[in-house]
PDB file of C-alpha atoms in Angstrom:
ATOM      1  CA  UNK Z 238      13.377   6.839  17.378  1.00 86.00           C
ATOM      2  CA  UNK Z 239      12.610   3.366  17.801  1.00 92.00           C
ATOM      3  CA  UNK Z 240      11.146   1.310  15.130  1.00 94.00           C
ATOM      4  CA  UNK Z 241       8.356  -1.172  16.772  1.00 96.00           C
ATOM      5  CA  UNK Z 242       6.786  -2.263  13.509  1.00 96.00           C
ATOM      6  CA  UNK Z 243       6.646  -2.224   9.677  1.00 96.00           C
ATOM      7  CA  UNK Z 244       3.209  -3.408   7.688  1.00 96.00           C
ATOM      8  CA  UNK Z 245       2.960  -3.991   4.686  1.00 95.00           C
ATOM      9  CA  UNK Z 246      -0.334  -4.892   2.960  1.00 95.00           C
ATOM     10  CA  UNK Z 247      -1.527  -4.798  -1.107  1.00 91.00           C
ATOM     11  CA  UNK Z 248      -3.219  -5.671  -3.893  1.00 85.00           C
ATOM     12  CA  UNK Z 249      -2.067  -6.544  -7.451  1.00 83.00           C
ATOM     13  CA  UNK Z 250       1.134  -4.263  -8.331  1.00 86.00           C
ATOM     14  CA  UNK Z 251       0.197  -1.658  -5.244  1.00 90.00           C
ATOM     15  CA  UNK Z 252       1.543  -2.064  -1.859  1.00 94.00           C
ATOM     16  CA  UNK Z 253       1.073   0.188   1.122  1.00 97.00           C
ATOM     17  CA  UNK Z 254       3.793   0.318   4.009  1.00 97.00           C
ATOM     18  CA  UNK Z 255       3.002   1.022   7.876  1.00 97.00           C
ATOM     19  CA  UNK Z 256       5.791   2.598  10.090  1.00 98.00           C
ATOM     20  CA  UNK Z 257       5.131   2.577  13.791  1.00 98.00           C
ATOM     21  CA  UNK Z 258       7.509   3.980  16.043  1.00 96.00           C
ATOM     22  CA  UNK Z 259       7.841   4.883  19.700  1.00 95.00           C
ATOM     23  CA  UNK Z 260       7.541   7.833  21.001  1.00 95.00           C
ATOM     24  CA  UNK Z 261       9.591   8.162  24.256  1.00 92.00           C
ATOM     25  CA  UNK Z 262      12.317   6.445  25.959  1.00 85.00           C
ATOM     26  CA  UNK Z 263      14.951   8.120  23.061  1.00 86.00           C
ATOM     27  CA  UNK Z 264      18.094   7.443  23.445  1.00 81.00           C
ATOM     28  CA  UNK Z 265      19.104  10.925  23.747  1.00 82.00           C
ATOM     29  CA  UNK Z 266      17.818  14.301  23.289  1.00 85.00           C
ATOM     30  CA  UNK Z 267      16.043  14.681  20.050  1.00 88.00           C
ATOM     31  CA  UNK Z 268      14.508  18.007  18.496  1.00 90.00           C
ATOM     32  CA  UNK Z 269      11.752  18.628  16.230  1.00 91.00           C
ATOM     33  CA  UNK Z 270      14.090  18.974  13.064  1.00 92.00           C
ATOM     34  CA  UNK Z 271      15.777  15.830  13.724  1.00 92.00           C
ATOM     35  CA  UNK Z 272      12.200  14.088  14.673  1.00 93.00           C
ATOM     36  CA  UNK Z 273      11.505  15.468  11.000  1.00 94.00           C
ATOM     37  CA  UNK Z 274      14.767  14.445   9.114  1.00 94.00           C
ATOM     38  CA  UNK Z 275      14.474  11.119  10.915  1.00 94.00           C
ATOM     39  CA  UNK Z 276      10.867  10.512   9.426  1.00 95.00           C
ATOM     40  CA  UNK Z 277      11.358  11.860   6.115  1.00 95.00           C
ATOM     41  CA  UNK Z 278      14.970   9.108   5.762  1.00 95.00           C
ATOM     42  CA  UNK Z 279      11.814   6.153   6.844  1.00 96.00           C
ATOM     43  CA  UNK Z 280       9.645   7.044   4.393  1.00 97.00           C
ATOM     44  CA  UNK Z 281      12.424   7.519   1.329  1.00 96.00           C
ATOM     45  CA  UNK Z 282      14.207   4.147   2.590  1.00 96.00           C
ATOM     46  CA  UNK Z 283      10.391   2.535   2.300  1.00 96.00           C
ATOM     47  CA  UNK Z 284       9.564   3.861  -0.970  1.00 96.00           C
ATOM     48  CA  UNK Z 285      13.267   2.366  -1.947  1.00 96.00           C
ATOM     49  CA  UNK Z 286      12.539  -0.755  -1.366  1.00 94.00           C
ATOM     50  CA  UNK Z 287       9.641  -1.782  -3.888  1.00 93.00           C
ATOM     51  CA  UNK Z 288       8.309   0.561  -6.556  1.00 94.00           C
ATOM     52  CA  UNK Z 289       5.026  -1.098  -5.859  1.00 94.00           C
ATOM     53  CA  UNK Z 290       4.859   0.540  -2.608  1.00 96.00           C
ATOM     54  CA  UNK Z 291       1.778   3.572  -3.399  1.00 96.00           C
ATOM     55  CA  UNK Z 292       2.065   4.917   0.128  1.00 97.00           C
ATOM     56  CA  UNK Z 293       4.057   5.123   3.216  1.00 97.00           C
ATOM     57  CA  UNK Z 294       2.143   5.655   6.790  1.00 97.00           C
ATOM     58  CA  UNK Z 295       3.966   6.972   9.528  1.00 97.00           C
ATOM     59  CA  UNK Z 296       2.684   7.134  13.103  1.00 97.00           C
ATOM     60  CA  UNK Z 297       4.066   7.698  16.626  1.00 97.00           C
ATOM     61  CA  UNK Z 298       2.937   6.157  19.523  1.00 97.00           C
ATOM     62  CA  UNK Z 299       3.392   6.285  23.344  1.00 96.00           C
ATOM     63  CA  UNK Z 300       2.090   4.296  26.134  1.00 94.00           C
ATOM     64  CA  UNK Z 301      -1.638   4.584  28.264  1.00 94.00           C
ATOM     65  CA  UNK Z 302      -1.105   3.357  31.224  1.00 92.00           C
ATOM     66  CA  UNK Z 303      -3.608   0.641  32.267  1.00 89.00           C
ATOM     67  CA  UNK Z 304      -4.370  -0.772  35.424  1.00 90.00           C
ATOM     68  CA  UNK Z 305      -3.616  -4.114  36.650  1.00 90.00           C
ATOM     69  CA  UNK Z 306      -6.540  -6.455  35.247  1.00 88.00           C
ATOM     70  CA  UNK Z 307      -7.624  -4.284  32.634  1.00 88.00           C
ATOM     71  CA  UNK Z 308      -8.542  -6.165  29.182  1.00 88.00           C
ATOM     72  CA  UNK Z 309      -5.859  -5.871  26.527  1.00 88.00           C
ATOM     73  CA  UNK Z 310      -7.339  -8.048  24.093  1.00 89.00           C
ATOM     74  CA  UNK Z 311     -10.386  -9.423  22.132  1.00 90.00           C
ATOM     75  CA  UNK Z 312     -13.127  -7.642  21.664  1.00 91.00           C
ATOM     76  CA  UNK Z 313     -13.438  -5.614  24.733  1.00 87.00           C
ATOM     77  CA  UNK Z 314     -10.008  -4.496  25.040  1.00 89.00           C
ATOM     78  CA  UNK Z 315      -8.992  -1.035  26.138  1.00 89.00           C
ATOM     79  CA  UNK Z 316      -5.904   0.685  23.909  1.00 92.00           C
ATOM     80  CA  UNK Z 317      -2.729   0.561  25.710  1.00 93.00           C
ATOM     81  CA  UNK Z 318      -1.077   3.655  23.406  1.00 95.00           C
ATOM     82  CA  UNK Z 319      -2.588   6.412  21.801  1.00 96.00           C
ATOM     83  CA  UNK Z 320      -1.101   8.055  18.686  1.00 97.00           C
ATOM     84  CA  UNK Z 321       0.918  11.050  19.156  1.00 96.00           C
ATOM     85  CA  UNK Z 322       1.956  11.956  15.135  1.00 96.00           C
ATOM     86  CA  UNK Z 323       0.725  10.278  12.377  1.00 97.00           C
ATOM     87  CA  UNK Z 324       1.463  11.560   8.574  1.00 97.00           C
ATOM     88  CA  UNK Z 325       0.500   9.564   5.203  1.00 97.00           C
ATOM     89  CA  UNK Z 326       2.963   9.834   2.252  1.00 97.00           C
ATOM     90  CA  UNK Z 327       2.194   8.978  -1.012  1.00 97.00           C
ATOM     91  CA  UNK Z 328       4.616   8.247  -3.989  1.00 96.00           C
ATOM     92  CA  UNK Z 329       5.389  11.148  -6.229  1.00 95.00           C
ATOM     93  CA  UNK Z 330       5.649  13.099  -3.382  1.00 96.00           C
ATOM     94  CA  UNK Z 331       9.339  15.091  -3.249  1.00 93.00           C
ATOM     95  CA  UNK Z 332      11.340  15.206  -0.276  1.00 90.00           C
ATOM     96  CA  UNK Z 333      11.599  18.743   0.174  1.00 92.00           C
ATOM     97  CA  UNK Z 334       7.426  18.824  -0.105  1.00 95.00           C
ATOM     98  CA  UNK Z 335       7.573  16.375   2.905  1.00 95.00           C
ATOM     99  CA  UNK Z 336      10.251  18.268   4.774  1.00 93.00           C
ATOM    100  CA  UNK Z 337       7.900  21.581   4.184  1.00 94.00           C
ATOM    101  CA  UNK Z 338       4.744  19.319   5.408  1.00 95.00           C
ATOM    102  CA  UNK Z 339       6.301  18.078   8.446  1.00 93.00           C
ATOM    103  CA  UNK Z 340       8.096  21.326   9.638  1.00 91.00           C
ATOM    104  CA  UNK Z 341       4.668  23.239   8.766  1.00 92.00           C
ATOM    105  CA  UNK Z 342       2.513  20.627  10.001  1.00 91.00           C
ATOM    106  CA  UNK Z 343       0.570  20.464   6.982  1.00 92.00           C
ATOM    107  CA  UNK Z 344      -1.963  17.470   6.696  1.00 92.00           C
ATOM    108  CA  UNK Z 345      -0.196  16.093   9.825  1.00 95.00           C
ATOM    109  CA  UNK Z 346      -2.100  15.061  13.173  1.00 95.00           C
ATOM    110  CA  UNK Z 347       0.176  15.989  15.930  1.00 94.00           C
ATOM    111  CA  UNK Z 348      -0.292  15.647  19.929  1.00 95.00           C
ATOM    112  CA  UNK Z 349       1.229  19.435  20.984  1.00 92.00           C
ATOM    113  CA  UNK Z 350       1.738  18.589  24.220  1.00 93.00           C
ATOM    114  CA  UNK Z 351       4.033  15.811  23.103  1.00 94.00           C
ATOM    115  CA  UNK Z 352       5.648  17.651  21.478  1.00 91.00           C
ATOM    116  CA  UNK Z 353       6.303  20.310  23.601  1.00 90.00           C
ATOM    117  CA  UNK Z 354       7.033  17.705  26.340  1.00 89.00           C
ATOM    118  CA  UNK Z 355       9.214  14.720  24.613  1.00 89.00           C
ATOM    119  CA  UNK Z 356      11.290  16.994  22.591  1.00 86.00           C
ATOM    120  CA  UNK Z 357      14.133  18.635  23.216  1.00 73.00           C
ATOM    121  CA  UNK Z 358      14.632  22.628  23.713  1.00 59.00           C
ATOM    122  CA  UNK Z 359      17.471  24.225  23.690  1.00 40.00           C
ATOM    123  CA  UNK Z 360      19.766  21.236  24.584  1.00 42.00           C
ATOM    124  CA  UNK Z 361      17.819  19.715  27.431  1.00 38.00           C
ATOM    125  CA  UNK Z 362      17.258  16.011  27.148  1.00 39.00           C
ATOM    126  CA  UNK Z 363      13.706  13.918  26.154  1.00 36.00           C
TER     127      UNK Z 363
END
């Protein structure tokens, strides 16, 4: 997946990270498990860069498409994406509880129809 943005915000010693990625236009096929591993390596490579960092926020986002003269920005600005999977991850959390949440879906907001539609089955391509 592609990376399109990392925030970071905090107060004091507690940071929280912000992952946004894309999702479509992969570079190749990609299934559910390696959506999952691919998330799960973020999150732990977040969390390994500060101790300070309290929580990492994951979401996945693909396109709306607009029409031509539509307003983008300011205050009466239509969205031009719509989140697809978002999960929150806090520190303490293990690996293999994330891995569980994500495969499960547990606490996870998830579009189903992207993922039946952008992912790949049985060798077919996103």
């Amino acid at each position: 997946m592609q990376l399109l943005e990392i925030r970071a915000s905090g107060l004091g010693n507690r940071a929280y990270v912000g992952l946004r990625f894309s999702g479509e236009k992969f570079h190749g096929s990609v299934s559910k498990a390696e959506l999952d591993r691919e998330l799960a390596d973020a999150v732990e490579t977040a969390f390994a860069v500060s101790q300070q960092i309290r929580e990492v926020d994951c979401w996945i986002v693909v396109p709306i498409p607009v029409a031509p003269g539509t307003v983008v920005s300011g205050d009466k600005a239509m969205p031009t994406e719509r989140d697809v999977l978002t999960v929150s991850v806090r520190r303490g959390e293990s690996s293999a509880h994330l891995a569980q949440r994500l495969k499960s879906g547990d606490g996870i907001v998830v579009d189903p129809n992207w993922i039946a539609h952008a992912l790949a089955r049985s060798g077919a391509h996103a």
